[in-house]
Amino acid sequence: MPYLGNEDTVRELRRALSNPNIQSDPLRYRNTILRVIRLMSQGVDVSGLFSEMVKACATVDIVHKKLVYVFLCSYASLNPELSLLVVNTLRKDCQDPNPMVRSLALRNMTNLRLPSLVEYVEQPLTSGLRDRAACVRRVAVLGWAKLYNLQPTSEIDAAVVNELYSLLRDPDPVVMVNCLRALEEILKEEGGVAINKPITHHLLNRLKECDVWGQCEVLKILQRYRPQSEDELFDILSLLDASLVSPHPPVMAATVSLFLSLCSGLPAVSLAALERVRAPLLAACGSVSREMRFIALCHIQLLLRSLPGLMGVHYKRFFCGYAEPAYIKQRKMQVLVELVNDENVSMLLDELKVYCTDVNTNTAQAAISAIGRIGRSYSDRCLEILTGLLGLKQEHITSAVVQTMRDLVWVCPQCSDTVCLALEGCEETLQDSQGRQALLWLLGVYGERVSSAPYTLEAFIDGVRSEASLGVKMELLTATMRLFLCRPAETQDMLGRLLHYCVDEETDMCVHDQALLYYRLLHCGMEETQKVLQGRRSDPSLGVLIGRSTEPVSQWARSFNTLEPLRLSAVETESVSRGSPEHVTFDPKPNTDLPDSLNSNSQDEKVITGSDGANWSTESRADALASDAITPFSLSLSPALSPEEFERLWLQRQGSHVDQGAEDRDEEKDYICVEEHIRCPAIPHCSPRSLQAAMQLVNIQALAFTPPHTLPWRVYLYTHAQRTLSDDARQSTLVLGELLYTGEADQKTGGETGTGDGDTADKTAAEGREQEQVKQREEAVVAGLNGRETVREDGGEDRVKVTLKQQQPKDEETLRGFLSILTTVLHTLSSERA
């Protein structure tokens, strides 16, 4: 809004503009007009000089005209009647021999934006479309778009639309692009400009003549065209090939978006196009413009959804520079987390460790959170770094580390022992509410392992009256109740004092009601209290095995080259300031929601049972799982099983198949063995570290590995499966397992090792089979080194043989559920490897 006042200044300028002596001197007259424009830009109301400025537009000086037209366009809406006096001068200028004057008059005639002047503007605009000068045609084309925008309810003149369509073949590329923009605006209600085959090929052939933004406009409009044949599609892709690696990031991004739109039914072509834009995207990450770097990083994150290994070799390009702003550093750290693998994990963790002491607290906390996300797969190294950071005794670092440890033990419960040891004494440094809530949650859930847990909670309870955070009070109530269930003697007195304060003195109703709920819950007995408070300590979902699964390009293709990737960071990045992890809702899914590969496998099962001889269905395990709901169960690594004990039990059960005497059958009546073949040939080529981390996330312990690319490849594993029975009793059973991959084609299950009649096969045929097996093994190893799957001549795929042996008591239902979990882990690892 213009400032009021300065009447004396406006009066002085009016006298100067009306002074004949000043009007006769072009330089003084221009300087006076310049003073008016300067005051207008400062917010002074100079609308009272409108009539004097209208008289000033009658000049041959182009600079003079531009200044006057700026004033008139700004105040025309306040003086619509006086603006009619300008029309005659503007129409006269449209006939000027100077094309600069003609284009200037047309531009400002449409910029007046007065409905009463529309009838005076149409004729000059129509003449401008046929002007000899390209600059006039450019202005006239956009002028028609402004005119229809001024009166959106008016009828569309078909003659004007046809004229604009004909100008698409104008020799000037700017006129061509302006016609596209004008037609998009005029035909908005009809879906925009109509794109057919001749127009498409004409625009593509002239694409290189346009400037950067013109090319982006053409490529955006061409996304509406659909080729009529596959040959035409590949002809269009050939024309776009040069733009795909354009040195201008906007052109490259628009071309990729068009590629993804045209190749929506050809995923292989889309992935090949994304591979080609790797170099331009990396170049954009090193741009001088900070905004360009940030946008390039956002789009790289988008590409990593479908191509996780796209930037793996170039991970050093995402190391943070000292002078980079915090938002770029944090986005680079998000990309680094996506690029972690066995080869670069040490270097990336060392780099992130440096960022943890950054002067910017947000950057330091983001680095700590990134280390925690990497810790899901490499927990030992990350916990070592996090524990070392606690020794710095800095408030923001300690808070972020405690929150990260809380999140880490939620998805990796095997880290709980190390975390509990690191919590000692860190409460003295914590000051913010989020860090204290994380500490309280850890003390409540793992309080029996932290020797100083009661004393720490007592300090919090003593200061509860001065506590300002509602979240800390509510977390303190829950933590104290949980600790009371496992250490009642040390916690009883402080729990009573806390409940008394929260019920009788606390003014906040949330805290009061929660304390009253716990008080009444204790009256129901310890067993009922334990059922409510002693919930799960870890996330039972399998989504944290490797991270985000690979997504098809079609899921995010529409958001490429838009603002959507800039808004996705808050969703993709795990926030370090969220509440307790168990507050996140978990909807247990039936086993029919396992990956499609589980249902598509041709399952070959062999079941050996004890005396009852009960078998599982060998037709389709997916159908069995869908029709029979499995009682919830959990896996545990304790008590630990030594390699010697595992070997004794495994060989004992293996020998029982040979000798099935009466005594053995009585001894093995509660024993069951399952053999199954799973299609996941990439598993033998995974590193032992990755396989071990994936197994431990679901509480499966791998005891021994065969080195990768070695045939036969074996893994021995075990777990304790615990299931709650109908009478609330818990039943635990030990499950032993073996993964076997031989690389041989058409593995046979069962006892097909001989004919039983003592006949000897032909020696030459036996040697030929042996040579064929050796050849197949060599091919399997080479295929693994090259990162591809081995396909047999008969069209099948090599399989990994899974053998499970369950110890007493026999529980087929739990074993079936464990096999589903193990199969999901193997398929997840196999898909990531592929």
XYZ file of N, CA, C and O in Angstrom, residues 692-770:
316
model
N 24.523 -61.777 7.950
C 24.465 -61.834 9.409
C 23.608 -60.703 9.970
O 22.787 -60.907 10.871
N 23.780 -59.484 9.418
C 23.000 -58.343 9.900
C 21.522 -58.539 9.634
O 20.670 -58.241 10.483
N 21.194 -59.051 8.448
C 19.785 -59.266 8.111
C 19.156 -60.317 9.022
O 18.013 -60.177 9.471
N 19.905 -61.383 9.303
C 19.380 -62.427 10.173
C 19.183 -61.916 11.605
O 18.173 -62.207 12.256
N 20.131 -61.161 12.106
C 20.038 -60.703 13.487
C 18.884 -59.737 13.696
O 18.360 -59.624 14.806
N 18.489 -59.023 12.638
C 17.377 -58.092 12.772
C 16.082 -58.801 13.139
O 15.189 -58.210 13.747
N 15.954 -60.057 12.752
C 14.761 -60.835 13.103
C 15.096 -61.910 14.125
O 14.384 -62.911 14.246
N 16.211 -61.720 14.853
C 16.602 -62.622 15.936
C 16.871 -64.043 15.441
O 16.430 -65.029 16.036
N 17.603 -64.152 14.351
C 18.106 -65.431 13.857
C 19.632 -65.346 13.885
O 20.204 -64.425 13.313
N 20.257 -66.301 14.533
C 21.716 -66.278 14.674
C 22.350 -67.232 13.674
O 22.019 -68.423 13.637
N 23.241 -66.687 12.835
C 24.010 -67.504 11.900
C 25.348 -67.858 12.550
O 26.118 -66.982 12.932
N 25.635 -69.166 12.661
C 26.842 -69.608 13.365
C 28.041 -69.762 12.443
O 29.178 -69.486 12.836
N 27.820 -70.246 11.218
C 28.949 -70.552 10.335
C 28.548 -70.233 8.895
O 27.396 -70.428 8.495
N 29.542 -69.733 8.131
C 29.332 -69.378 6.733
C 30.379 -70.058 5.868
O 31.509 -70.289 6.290
N 29.990 -70.323 4.645
C 30.957 -70.656 3.601
C 31.306 -69.359 2.876
O 30.426 -68.530 2.643
N 32.560 -69.117 2.520
C 32.909 -67.873 1.826
C 32.066 -67.703 0.565
O 31.687 -68.677 -0.095
N 31.736 -66.452 0.186
C 30.942 -66.213 -1.034
C 31.634 -66.783 -2.268
O 32.868 -66.874 -2.333
N 30.820 -67.168 -3.262
C 31.291 -67.691 -4.544
C 32.005 -69.037 -4.400
O 32.760 -69.437 -5.299
N 31.801 -69.702 -3.270
C 32.384 -71.025 -3.060
C 31.270 -72.068 -3.104
O 30.229 -71.895 -2.478
N 31.496 -73.121 -3.855
C 30.494 -74.177 -4.002
C 31.022 -75.487 -3.413
O 32.187 -75.835 -3.639
N 30.204 -76.244 -2.677
C 28.856 -75.872 -2.230
C 28.897 -74.797 -1.137
O 29.818 -74.777 -0.319
N 27.895 -73.953 -1.138
C 27.800 -72.828 -0.188
C 26.814 -73.202 0.911
O 25.706 -73.665 0.632
N 27.210 -73.024 2.176
C 26.378 -73.413 3.316
C 26.336 -72.303 4.361
O 27.315 -71.546 4.513
N 25.222 -72.248 5.078
C 25.069 -71.391 6.256
C 24.311 -72.199 7.302
O 23.277 -72.816 6.993
N 24.801 -72.201 8.541
C 24.119 -72.860 9.646
C 23.581 -71.790 10.593
O 24.305 -70.833 10.937
N 22.341 -71.943 11.023
C 21.685 -70.932 11.841
C 20.759 -71.591 12.862
O 20.422 -72.764 12.748
N 20.360 -70.791 13.852
C 19.432 -71.287 14.869
C 18.656 -70.111 15.452
O 19.046 -68.940 15.306
N 17.546 -70.401 16.104
C 16.767 -69.421 16.852
C 15.880 -70.155 17.833
O 15.662 -71.370 17.723
N 15.357 -69.409 18.804
C 14.384 -69.949 19.757
C 13.039 -69.317 19.434
O 12.871 -68.102 19.546
N 12.080 -70.137 19.022
C 10.738 -69.653 18.685
C 9.839 -69.801 19.898
O 9.723 -70.888 20.472
N 9.228 -68.676 20.281
C 8.359 -68.668 21.450
C 6.949 -68.309 21.005
O 6.753 -67.353 20.250
N 5.953 -69.069 21.513
C 4.557 -68.857 21.131
C 3.683 -68.910 22.377
O 3.906 -69.721 23.272
N 2.704 -68.002 22.395
C 1.761 -67.960 23.517
C 0.598 -68.894 23.239
O -0.076 -68.780 22.207
N 0.344 -69.832 24.156
C -0.738 -70.785 23.986
C -2.059 -70.189 24.468
O -2.112 -69.065 24.976
N -3.116 -70.963 24.312
C -4.445 -70.470 24.664
C -4.591 -70.191 26.158
O -5.372 -69.336 26.561
N -3.826 -70.898 26.988
C -3.927 -70.692 28.431
C -2.906 -69.681 28.938
O -2.555 -69.691 30.123
N -2.422 -68.791 28.031
C -1.468 -67.730 28.353
C -0.090 -68.262 28.726
O 0.771 -67.496 29.171
N 0.123 -69.552 28.595
C 1.450 -70.110 28.834
C 2.308 -69.939 27.580
O 1.802 -69.940 26.458
N 3.605 -69.769 27.797
C 4.531 -69.559 26.694
C 5.298 -70.850 26.416
O 5.852 -71.462 27.323
N 5.320 -71.239 25.139
C 6.016 -72.451 24.727
C 7.202 -72.062 23.869
O 7.079 -71.299 22.919
N 8.370 -72.563 24.208
C 9.596 -72.240 23.497
C 10.165 -73.501 22.858
O 10.153 -74.573 23.481
N 10.656 -73.369 21.623
C 11.232 -74.509 20.922
C 12.467 -74.048 20.162
O 12.524 -72.918 19.665
N 13.461 -74.913 20.076
C 14.711 -74.604 19.388
C 14.608 -75.064 17.937
O 14.212 -76.194 17.663
N 14.971 -74.145 17.005
C 14.933 -74.452 15.581
C 16.349 -74.346 15.031
O 17.012 -73.310 15.189
N 16.832 -75.437 14.423
C 18.126 -75.451 13.753
C 17.897 -75.380 12.252
O 16.908 -75.905 11.745
N 18.811 -74.720 11.532
C 18.621 -74.578 10.092
C 19.917 -74.629 9.325
O 21.012 -74.363 9.852
N 19.781 -75.022 8.053
C 20.915 -75.046 7.133
C 20.450 -74.498 5.785
O 19.398 -74.877 5.270
N 21.268 -73.593 5.207
C 21.065 -73.121 3.840
C 22.135 -73.755 2.975
O 23.330 -73.665 3.290
N 21.738 -74.388 1.880
C 22.669 -75.116 1.020
C 22.445 -74.703 -0.428
O 21.305 -74.719 -0.918
N 23.532 -74.340 -1.099
C 23.477 -74.000 -2.528
C 24.644 -74.710 -3.213
O 25.811 -74.467 -2.893
N 24.313 -75.620 -4.150
C 25.346 -76.390 -4.832
C 25.660 -75.872 -6.214
O 26.712 -76.211 -6.773
N 24.745 -75.086 -6.799
C 24.960 -74.598 -8.159
C 24.628 -75.621 -9.220
O 24.844 -75.386 -10.409
N 24.132 -76.798 -8.843
C 23.809 -77.833 -9.807
C 22.375 -77.665 -10.290
O 21.501 -77.201 -9.576
N 22.122 -78.057 -11.496
C 20.795 -77.943 -12.084
C 19.905 -79.065 -11.586
O 20.340 -80.197 -11.370
N 18.608 -78.726 -11.439
C 17.579 -79.717 -11.112
C 17.937 -80.531 -9.874
O 18.112 -81.752 -9.931
N 18.100 -79.805 -8.739
C 18.379 -80.508 -7.480
C 17.202 -81.404 -7.118
O 16.045 -81.017 -7.214
N 17.477 -82.600 -6.717
C 16.423 -83.539 -6.352
C 16.335 -83.649 -4.844
O 17.351 -83.666 -4.141
N 15.096 -83.707 -4.331
C 14.882 -83.900 -2.910
C 14.508 -85.354 -2.659
O 14.046 -86.070 -3.541
N 14.672 -85.780 -1.406
C 14.339 -87.153 -1.067
C 15.542 -88.046 -1.198
O 16.680 -87.648 -1.298
N 15.330 -89.331 -1.246
C 16.409 -90.301 -1.232
C 16.725 -90.851 -2.584
O 16.869 -92.058 -2.725
N 16.781 -90.019 -3.656
C 17.070 -90.496 -4.994
C 18.576 -90.532 -5.238
O 19.114 -89.896 -6.126
N 19.292 -91.252 -4.423
C 20.737 -91.346 -4.564
C 21.170 -92.615 -5.264
O 22.340 -92.785 -5.617
N 20.280 -93.529 -5.499
C 20.641 -94.774 -6.168
C 19.410 -95.531 -6.586
O 18.291 -95.203 -6.227
N 19.601 -96.559 -7.368
C 18.461 -97.340 -7.851
C 18.083 -98.445 -6.897
O 17.000 -98.984 -6.968
N 19.001 -98.842 -6.000
C 18.705 -99.871 -5.012
C 18.952 -101.280 -5.487
O 18.866 -102.219 -4.725
N 19.248 -101.502 -6.797
C 19.460 -102.865 -7.287
C 20.930 -103.147 -7.533
O 21.275 -104.197 -8.051
N 21.806 -102.178 -7.199
C 23.237 -102.437 -7.313
C 23.783 -102.266 -8.696
O 24.959 -102.563 -8.924
N 22.986 -101.868 -9.708
C 23.501 -101.672 -11.067
C 24.441 -100.488 -11.101
O 24.212 -99.470 -10.463
N 25.494 -100.614 -11.893
C 26.500 -99.549 -12.048
C 26.263 -98.809 -13.350
O 26.093 -99.437 -14.384
N 26.244 -97.475 -13.302
C 26.016 -96.668 -14.524
C 27.222 -96.753 -15.425
O 28.334 -97.060 -15.005
N 26.974 -96.409 -16.649
C 28.051 -96.419 -17.639
C 29.122 -95.399 -17.260
O 28.827 -94.266 -16.870
N 30.398 -95.811 -17.387
C 31.500 -94.969 -16.944
C 31.600 -93.695 -17.767
O 31.810 -92.601 -17.231
N 31.418 -93.820 -19.053
C 31.516 -92.632 -19.911
C 30.415 -91.630 -19.591
O 30.647 -90.419 -19.522
N 29.185 -92.136 -19.385
C 28.074 -91.240 -19.044
C 28.298 -90.560 -17.703
O 27.996 -89.376 -17.520
N 28.867 -91.289 -16.748
C 29.138 -90.704 -15.437
C 30.162 -89.587 -15.547
O 30.027 -88.527 -14.923
N 31.241 -89.831 -16.352
C 32.236 -88.779 -16.525
C 31.635 -87.559 -17.208
O 31.963 -86.413 -16.876
N 30.742 -87.801 -18.165
C 30.105 -86.672 -18.842
C 29.236 -85.851 -17.894
O 29.244 -84.623 -17.936
N 28.505 -86.567 -17.028
C 27.685 -85.833 -16.061
C 28.551 -85.048 -15.091
O 28.226 -83.920 -14.710
N 29.657 -85.650 -14.699
C 30.550 -84.949 -13.770
C 31.126 -83.693 -14.405
O 31.193 -82.632 -13.774
